[in-house]
Short mmCIF file of C-alpha atoms and ligand atoms in Angstrom, two decimals:
data_model
loop_
_atom_site.label_atom_id
_atom_site.label_comp_id
_atom_site.label_asym_id
_atom_site.label_seq_id
_atom_site.Cartn_x
_atom_site.Cartn_y
_atom_site.Cartn_z
CA MET A 1 35.28 -5.55 9.67
CA GLN A 2 36.17 -2.07 8.45
CA ARG A 3 35.19 -3.09 4.94
CA PHE A 4 31.89 -4.38 6.20
CA ALA A 5 31.16 -1.09 7.97
CA THR A 6 31.87 0.89 4.81
CA THR A 7 29.66 -1.37 2.75
CA THR A 8 26.79 -1.05 5.21
CA ARG A 9 27.15 2.69 5.18
CA ASP A 10 27.11 2.72 1.36
CA LEU A 11 24.07 0.48 1.30
CA ALA A 12 22.25 2.68 3.77
CA HIS A 13 23.08 5.73 1.67
CA ASP A 14 21.93 4.00 -1.53
CA ALA A 15 18.73 2.90 0.17
CA LEU A 16 17.92 6.47 1.20
CA THR A 17 18.72 7.68 -2.30
CA SER A 18 16.46 5.11 -3.97
CA LEU A 19 13.60 5.27 -1.48
CA ALA A 20 10.18 6.01 -2.94
CA ASP A 21 9.46 8.37 -0.03
CA GLY A 22 11.16 11.67 0.65
CA VAL A 23 13.67 11.77 3.52
CA THR A 24 15.29 14.70 5.31
CA LEU A 25 17.99 14.03 7.93
CA VAL A 26 18.81 16.77 10.40
CA ASP A 27 22.01 16.77 12.47
CA ASP A 28 22.61 17.60 16.10
CA ASP A 29 22.96 21.32 15.25
CA ALA A 30 19.58 21.47 13.47
CA ARG A 31 21.26 21.62 10.05
CA ILE A 32 20.14 19.60 7.05
CA ALA A 33 22.46 16.63 6.57
CA LEU A 34 20.57 14.83 3.80
CA LEU A 35 17.74 15.52 1.40
CA ASN A 36 17.09 12.51 -0.79
CA PRO A 37 16.10 12.79 -4.50
CA ARG A 38 12.46 11.96 -3.79
CA ALA A 39 12.25 14.87 -1.31
CA GLU A 40 13.83 17.14 -3.95
CA ASP A 41 11.10 16.09 -6.42
CA LEU A 42 8.22 16.41 -3.98
CA PHE A 43 9.12 19.93 -2.90
CA ASP A 44 10.91 21.05 -6.05
CA VAL A 45 14.08 21.96 -4.14
CA ARG A 46 17.77 21.14 -4.73
CA ALA A 47 19.75 19.27 -2.06
CA SER A 48 22.89 21.15 -3.11
CA GLU A 49 21.24 24.41 -2.05
CA TRP A 50 19.94 23.16 1.28
CA LEU A 51 22.68 20.88 2.66
CA GLY A 52 24.11 22.47 5.81
CA ALA A 53 21.26 25.01 5.98
CA ASP A 54 19.19 25.66 9.08
CA VAL A 55 16.23 23.26 9.05
CA ASP A 56 13.80 25.91 10.31
CA ALA A 57 14.46 27.93 7.15
CA PHE A 58 13.64 24.78 5.16
CA TYR A 59 10.37 24.32 7.09
CA HIS A 60 9.41 27.91 6.37
CA ALA A 61 10.19 27.50 2.67
CA LEU A 62 7.99 24.38 2.51
CA ALA A 63 5.19 26.00 4.47
CA LYS A 64 5.04 28.85 1.94
CA ASN A 65 3.67 26.34 -0.60
CA ALA A 66 1.30 24.80 1.91
CA GLY A 67 -0.34 26.00 5.13
CA GLY A 68 1.84 29.10 5.73
CA GLU A 69 3.37 30.19 9.07
CA PHE A 70 1.08 28.02 11.11
CA LEU A 71 2.36 24.92 9.32
CA ALA A 72 6.01 25.96 9.77
CA GLU A 73 5.41 26.18 13.53
CA ARG A 74 3.79 22.78 13.51
CA PHE A 75 6.82 21.32 11.71
CA GLU A 76 9.08 22.80 14.40
CA GLU A 77 6.94 21.49 17.21
CA TYR A 78 6.95 17.97 15.81
CA ALA A 79 10.70 18.14 15.20
CA ALA A 80 11.31 19.12 18.82
CA ARG A 81 9.37 16.08 19.99
CA ALA A 82 10.42 13.66 17.26
CA ASP A 83 10.25 10.73 19.62
CA GLU A 84 6.74 11.30 20.92
CA LEU A 85 4.56 12.70 18.12
CA PRO A 86 3.79 10.38 15.25
CA GLY A 87 3.24 12.88 12.41
CA PHE A 88 0.47 14.49 10.38
CA GLU A 89 -0.78 15.17 6.87
CA PHE A 90 -0.77 18.47 5.03
CA THR A 91 -1.67 19.68 1.57
CA LEU A 92 1.08 21.01 -0.63
CA ARG A 93 -0.08 23.48 -3.29
CA ALA A 94 3.07 23.81 -5.40
CA PRO A 95 4.80 22.55 -7.56
CA SER A 96 1.57 20.53 -7.84
CA GLU A 97 -1.27 19.83 -5.42
CA LYS A 98 -0.43 16.83 -3.25
CA VAL A 99 -1.32 15.46 0.14
CA ILE A 100 1.86 14.66 2.08
CA GLU A 101 2.11 12.58 5.22
CA ALA A 102 5.07 13.70 7.35
CA LYS A 103 6.59 11.52 10.07
CA TRP A 104 9.39 12.50 12.42
CA PHE A 105 11.80 10.01 13.98
CA ALA A 106 14.70 10.52 16.38
CA LEU A 107 18.07 9.12 15.33
CA ARG A 108 19.22 6.84 18.08
CA GLY A 109 22.97 6.42 17.40
CA LYS A 110 25.32 7.08 20.33
CA GLU A 111 26.71 10.33 18.98
CA ASN A 112 23.52 11.68 17.45
CA GLY A 113 22.21 13.78 20.32
CA ASN A 114 19.19 15.66 18.99
CA ALA A 115 19.56 14.51 15.41
CA TYR A 116 16.37 13.33 13.70
CA GLY A 117 14.83 12.52 10.37
CA VAL A 118 11.57 13.24 8.55
CA LEU A 119 9.84 10.87 6.18
CA TRP A 120 7.64 12.56 3.55
CA ARG A 121 5.14 10.28 1.88
CA ASP A 122 2.90 11.30 -1.01
CA VAL A 123 -0.54 9.96 -0.03
CA THR A 124 -2.51 11.86 -2.70
CA ARG A 125 -3.52 8.70 -4.51
CA ASP A 126 -4.65 6.98 -1.28
CA LYS A 127 -6.76 10.02 -0.45
CA GLN A 128 -8.35 9.95 -3.90
CA VAL A 129 -9.12 6.26 -3.55
CA ASP A 130 -10.70 6.92 -0.13
CA ALA A 131 -12.80 9.75 -1.54
CA MET A 132 -13.82 7.55 -4.45
CA LYS A 133 -14.87 4.74 -2.14
CA SER A 134 -17.12 7.01 -0.10
CA GLN A 135 -18.57 8.47 -3.28
CA LEU A 136 -19.14 4.96 -4.60
CA LEU A 137 -20.98 3.98 -1.45
CA SER A 138 -23.19 7.04 -1.44
CA THR A 139 -23.98 6.82 -5.18
CA VAL A 140 -24.63 3.12 -5.05
CA SER A 141 -26.86 3.34 -2.03
CA HIS A 142 -28.79 6.28 -3.47
CA GLU A 143 -29.14 4.75 -6.91
CA LEU A 144 -30.08 1.31 -5.60
CA ARG A 145 -32.49 2.61 -3.03
CA THR A 146 -34.69 4.58 -5.44
CA PRO A 147 -35.73 1.73 -7.77
CA LEU A 148 -35.78 -0.72 -4.89
CA ALA A 149 -38.23 1.44 -2.95
CA SER A 150 -40.53 1.54 -5.94
CA ILE A 151 -40.32 -2.22 -6.60
CA LYS A 152 -41.08 -2.94 -2.97
CA GLY A 153 -43.89 -0.39 -2.83
CA PHE A 154 -45.70 -1.72 -5.91
CA ALA A 155 -45.19 -5.38 -4.95
CA THR A 156 -46.61 -4.71 -1.46
CA THR A 157 -49.55 -2.85 -2.97
CA LEU A 158 -50.34 -5.70 -5.36
CA LEU A 159 -50.22 -8.22 -2.52
CA ARG A 160 -52.73 -6.38 -0.35
CA GLN A 161 -55.55 -8.76 0.57
CA ASP A 162 -58.12 -6.03 1.20
CA VAL A 163 -58.09 -4.44 -2.24
CA ARG A 164 -58.88 -5.94 -5.63
CA TRP A 165 -57.01 -4.23 -8.44
CA ASP A 166 -58.48 -4.39 -11.91
CA GLU A 167 -56.35 -6.04 -14.56
CA ALA A 168 -55.17 -2.79 -16.20
CA THR A 169 -53.92 -1.44 -12.86
CA GLN A 170 -52.19 -4.71 -12.05
CA ARG A 171 -50.41 -4.63 -15.39
CA GLU A 172 -49.38 -1.02 -14.89
CA PHE A 173 -47.87 -1.84 -11.48
CA LEU A 174 -46.06 -4.85 -12.91
CA ARG A 175 -44.75 -2.74 -15.76
CA ILE A 176 -43.25 -0.29 -13.26
CA ILE A 177 -41.71 -3.16 -11.30
CA GLU A 178 -40.14 -4.48 -14.50
CA GLU A 179 -38.83 -1.08 -15.51
CA GLU A 180 -37.30 -0.39 -12.12
CA SER A 181 -35.72 -3.87 -12.05
CA ASN A 182 -34.12 -3.05 -15.40
CA ARG A 183 -32.71 0.11 -13.90
CA LEU A 184 -31.21 -1.88 -11.04
CA GLU A 185 -29.76 -4.41 -13.42
CA GLU A 186 -28.21 -1.68 -15.55
CA LEU A 187 -26.59 -0.03 -12.56
CA ILE A 188 -25.10 -3.31 -11.39
CA ASP A 189 -23.80 -4.07 -14.91
CA ASN A 190 -22.24 -0.60 -15.00
CA LEU A 191 -20.53 -1.12 -11.67
CA LEU A 192 -19.12 -4.45 -12.84
CA ASP A 193 -17.87 -2.93 -16.10
CA MET A 194 -16.33 -0.05 -14.20
CA SER A 195 -14.47 -2.38 -11.87
CA GLN A 196 -13.13 -4.28 -14.91
CA VAL A 197 -11.99 -1.02 -16.52
CA GLU A 198 -10.22 -0.03 -13.31
CA ALA A 199 -8.53 -3.39 -12.92
CA GLY A 200 -7.42 -3.18 -16.59
CA ALA A 201 -9.36 -6.39 -17.10
CA LEU A 202 -12.04 -5.30 -19.54
CA ARG A 203 -12.56 -8.22 -21.91
CA ILE A 204 -12.92 -7.28 -25.54
CA GLN A 205 -13.32 -9.73 -28.40
CA ARG A 206 -12.26 -8.09 -31.59
CA GLU A 207 -13.40 -8.86 -35.07
CA PRO A 208 -13.77 -6.85 -38.28
CA VAL A 209 -16.86 -4.68 -37.72
CA GLN A 210 -19.04 -2.71 -40.16
CA LEU A 211 -19.66 0.47 -38.22
CA ARG A 212 -22.38 1.52 -40.64
CA ARG A 213 -24.60 -1.37 -39.48
CA LEU A 214 -23.94 -0.82 -35.80
CA VAL A 215 -24.65 2.91 -36.07
CA ARG A 216 -27.93 2.28 -37.96
CA GLU A 217 -29.12 -0.19 -35.31
CA ALA A 218 -28.16 2.09 -32.44
CA VAL A 219 -29.91 5.07 -34.03
CA ASP A 220 -33.07 2.99 -34.67
CA ASN A 221 -33.11 1.95 -31.01
CA ALA A 222 -32.52 5.51 -29.84
CA GLN A 223 -35.33 6.82 -32.04
CA ARG A 224 -37.69 4.48 -30.23
CA LEU A 225 -36.82 6.20 -26.94
CA THR A 226 -37.83 9.71 -28.00
CA GLU A 227 -40.38 11.63 -29.99
CA ALA A 228 -38.81 15.01 -29.35
CA HIS A 229 -35.61 14.37 -31.31
CA TRP A 230 -34.85 13.45 -34.88
CA PHE A 231 -31.69 11.70 -36.01
CA VAL A 232 -29.52 12.43 -39.00
CA MET A 233 -26.79 10.02 -40.11
CA ASP A 234 -23.88 11.22 -42.17
CA LEU A 235 -21.74 8.17 -42.93
CA ALA A 236 -18.97 8.21 -45.52
CA SER A 237 -19.97 6.00 -48.46
CA GLU A 238 -16.86 3.83 -48.29
CA LEU A 239 -16.36 3.14 -44.62
CA PRO A 240 -13.58 0.63 -43.93
CA ARG A 241 -14.24 -1.99 -41.28
CA VAL A 242 -12.88 -1.36 -37.79
CA TRP A 243 -11.10 -3.84 -35.54
CA ALA A 244 -13.43 -3.92 -32.57
CA ASP A 245 -15.76 -5.78 -30.23
CA PRO A 246 -19.25 -5.12 -31.65
CA ARG A 247 -21.00 -5.58 -28.29
CA ARG A 248 -18.75 -2.99 -26.65
CA VAL A 249 -19.01 -0.51 -29.53
CA ARG A 250 -22.80 -0.80 -29.29
CA GLN A 251 -22.51 0.00 -25.60
CA VAL A 252 -20.51 3.19 -26.35
CA LEU A 253 -22.93 4.28 -29.09
CA ASN A 254 -25.97 3.65 -26.89
CA ASN A 255 -24.46 5.64 -24.07
CA LEU A 256 -23.67 8.64 -26.28
CA LEU A 257 -27.08 8.56 -27.96
CA GLU A 258 -28.95 8.18 -24.67
CA ASN A 259 -26.96 11.07 -23.20
CA ALA A 260 -27.76 13.22 -26.24
CA ILE A 261 -31.45 12.53 -25.64
CA LYS A 262 -31.21 13.01 -21.87
CA TYR A 263 -29.16 16.21 -21.88
CA ALA A 264 -30.92 17.90 -24.78
CA PRO A 265 -34.34 17.67 -23.13
CA ASN A 266 -35.99 20.21 -25.42
CA GLY A 267 -35.49 17.97 -28.41
CA GLY A 268 -33.82 18.89 -31.68
CA GLN A 269 -31.52 17.18 -34.10
CA ILE A 270 -28.99 14.54 -33.14
CA THR A 271 -26.38 13.97 -35.83
CA VAL A 272 -24.23 10.87 -36.07
CA THR A 273 -21.20 11.05 -38.34
CA CYS A 274 -18.49 8.54 -39.28
CA GLU A 275 -15.38 9.69 -41.11
CA VAL A 276 -11.95 8.25 -41.82
CA GLU A 277 -8.89 9.91 -40.37
CA ASN A 278 -5.53 8.20 -40.93
CA GLU A 279 -5.78 4.68 -39.50
CA PHE A 280 -9.00 5.38 -37.60
CA VAL A 281 -12.70 5.82 -38.13
CA ILE A 282 -14.03 8.68 -36.03
CA THR A 283 -17.64 8.50 -34.96
CA SER A 284 -19.33 11.66 -33.65
CA VAL A 285 -22.64 12.21 -31.89
CA ALA A 286 -23.76 15.85 -31.85
CA ASP A 287 -26.78 17.26 -30.02
CA GLN A 288 -28.39 20.68 -29.69
CA GLY A 289 -28.67 20.69 -25.90
CA GLU A 290 -27.26 22.91 -23.18
CA GLY A 291 -23.67 21.95 -23.91
CA ILE A 292 -20.91 21.50 -21.34
CA PRO A 293 -18.72 24.25 -19.87
CA ARG A 294 -15.28 24.15 -21.48
CA GLU A 295 -13.40 23.53 -18.23
CA LEU A 296 -15.46 20.39 -17.55
CA LEU A 297 -15.04 18.75 -20.95
CA GLU A 298 -12.44 16.27 -19.73
CA ARG A 299 -13.99 15.69 -16.34
CA VAL A 300 -17.25 14.28 -17.76
CA PHE A 301 -15.22 11.11 -18.45
CA ASP A 302 -14.31 10.74 -14.76
CA ARG A 303 -16.31 8.12 -12.91
CA PHE A 304 -19.30 9.50 -11.01
CA PHE A 305 -18.79 12.97 -12.44
CA GLN A 306 -21.97 14.83 -13.34
CA VAL A 307 -21.92 18.42 -14.57
CA ASP A 308 -24.85 19.34 -12.39
CA GLY A 309 -25.19 16.62 -9.78
CA ALA A 310 -28.68 17.59 -8.60
CA SER A 311 -30.42 18.10 -11.93
CA THR A 312 -28.84 15.10 -13.65
CA ARG A 313 -29.76 12.91 -10.70
CA LYS A 314 -33.37 13.74 -11.54
CA THR A 315 -32.95 12.32 -15.02
CA GLY A 316 -31.37 9.21 -13.52
CA GLY A 317 -27.87 7.95 -14.14
CA SER A 318 -24.86 7.24 -12.03
CA GLY A 319 -22.14 9.22 -13.81
CA LEU A 320 -20.49 5.96 -14.90
CA GLY A 321 -21.54 5.77 -18.56
CA LEU A 322 -18.82 7.97 -20.06
CA ALA A 323 -16.10 6.56 -17.78
CA ILE A 324 -16.97 3.08 -19.08
CA ALA A 325 -17.14 4.35 -22.67
CA LYS A 326 -13.65 5.80 -22.24
CA GLY A 327 -12.37 2.48 -20.82
CA ILE A 328 -13.88 0.60 -23.78
CA VAL A 329 -12.53 2.95 -26.46
CA GLU A 330 -9.06 3.01 -24.92
CA ALA A 331 -8.99 -0.78 -24.67
CA HIS A 332 -9.38 -0.71 -28.46
CA GLY A 333 -6.43 1.67 -28.83
CA GLY A 334 -8.74 4.60 -29.64
CA THR A 335 -9.55 7.89 -27.92
CA ILE A 336 -12.78 9.59 -26.88
CA TRP A 337 -13.31 13.29 -26.27
CA ALA A 338 -15.99 15.98 -26.11
CA GLU A 339 -16.29 19.35 -27.76
CA SER A 340 -18.83 21.91 -26.64
CA GLU A 341 -19.64 25.49 -25.76
CA THR A 342 -22.24 26.18 -23.09
CA GLY A 343 -25.60 26.69 -24.77
CA GLN A 344 -24.40 25.42 -28.16
CA GLY A 345 -24.85 21.68 -27.89
CA SER A 346 -22.20 19.01 -27.41
CA VAL A 347 -20.28 16.74 -29.75
CA PHE A 348 -18.81 13.49 -28.47
CA ARG A 349 -16.25 11.81 -30.72
CA PHE A 350 -14.42 8.51 -30.51
CA SER A 351 -11.93 6.79 -32.75
CA LEU A 352 -11.58 3.08 -33.52
CA PRO A 353 -8.71 1.52 -35.49
CA ILE A 354 -9.34 0.38 -39.06
CA VAL A 355 -8.71 -3.36 -39.59
CA LYS A 356 -5.12 -4.07 -40.63
CA GLU A 357 -3.79 -7.07 -42.54
CA SER A 358 -1.93 -8.21 -39.43
CA ASP A 359 -5.15 -8.15 -37.34
CA LEU A 360 -6.77 -10.58 -39.76
CA LEU A 361 -3.79 -12.93 -39.71
CA GLN A 362 -3.82 -12.85 -35.93
CA ASN A 363 -7.53 -13.61 -35.98
CA GLN A 364 -7.07 -16.67 -38.23
CA PHE A 365 -4.28 -17.85 -36.01
CA ASN A 366 -6.50 -17.63 -32.93
CA GLU A 367 -9.34 -19.48 -34.61
P1 ADP B 1 -24.84 9.87 -16.40
O1 ADP B 1 -25.51 10.20 -17.68
O2 ADP B 1 -25.23 8.56 -15.82
O3 ADP B 1 -24.86 10.98 -15.40
P2 ADP B 1 -22.36 9.82 -17.95
O4 ADP B 1 -21.01 9.32 -17.55
O5 ADP B 1 -22.96 9.21 -19.17
O6 ADP B 1 -23.28 9.65 -16.68
O7 ADP B 1 -22.28 11.40 -18.14
C1 ADP B 1 -21.60 12.18 -17.17
C2 ADP B 1 -22.11 13.61 -17.17
O8 ADP B 1 -21.71 14.28 -18.36
C3 ADP B 1 -23.63 13.74 -17.16
O9 ADP B 1 -24.14 13.65 -15.84
C4 ADP B 1 -23.85 15.11 -17.78
O10 ADP B 1 -23.70 16.11 -16.78
C5 ADP B 1 -22.68 15.25 -18.75
N1 ADP B 1 -23.09 14.93 -20.16
C6 ADP B 1 -22.96 13.76 -20.80
N2 ADP B 1 -23.41 13.84 -22.07
C7 ADP B 1 -23.86 15.10 -22.23
C8 ADP B 1 -24.46 15.83 -23.33
N3 ADP B 1 -24.70 15.24 -24.52
N4 ADP B 1 -24.78 17.14 -23.12
C9 ADP B 1 -24.53 17.73 -21.93
N5 ADP B 1 -23.98 17.11 -20.86
C10 ADP B 1 -23.66 15.82 -21.01
#
């Protein structure tokens, strides 16, 4: 029996030590009896320094990196009523910004008196997911509504019994309906791609690819979209083939070229370069537009991120293109990044792996 009790105690101790949430146990005299490793990590404190210390001092130390005095008082109030109040969330600023959910619970053992515990759970990720979901809903509804309103408007107009539209007008209305339907289709495709990227389920079918051909095609298509820009290609004469999914690479190139056109609205030169670096071919698309502030260079690859939400909304777009491009490039084992100074144009670069002997063998094997 004794042995059993010891084992249970050890197990309970090990469980607290291995728990993914932080735990603080406070004894009957309001002194810290346990601070598990996760709590040490979350708050960047050492258990050895706090064991036996007054818990109020601990609350004040935590509150310094969060809501200040007011928060320390709130901790104390919840601790005093551990049995009644469920808990609350607060934002911790250091060692890194996190949202922590704190829950107090009374310890009910016979000899525990006023002893209690606190569970600290890092809910930062949940909060981000929540924020992303609301952003998704608002973007999707806004982006779907605009083309839908125009499709509906022009269809209703065409169907009016009391007006006869001449053929040219009818065709113009139908052309708008077609264009707006394409926009809807593109947005839905983007959302589907994004959800595959997020689930780590983006399907890519690799084969040896001649980048030179893909780049030429993409540039020809892009040139058809604009009269204000001219394109210059600077492709190394001996470009090795890359190990990639041509459809997906086309998607990345189209996105970068369309962005260059969209965000350099005054026209100018767009330069596409391919060069070899170690085991990769690096493709760059450079424009002469406004550029991107340095501190936002990484964020443009976040889903839904737009440097200037209001003005880019006008040009259309959901802020998903670069996030998908990043997912595609990374699924190939490459990287994508941007370089820019405000007012000096932007350069987007991505790398794709050069075909290796082993890739080809693998390919034959699969066929
Ligand atoms: P979208 O174009 O649909 O907004 P993207 O993911 O393709 O979405 O781009 C995200 C944001 O990055 C854009 O809204 C824009 O603010 C910025 N951006 C992208 N490419 C460029 C560029 N070539 N020059 C300046 N800003 C750019």
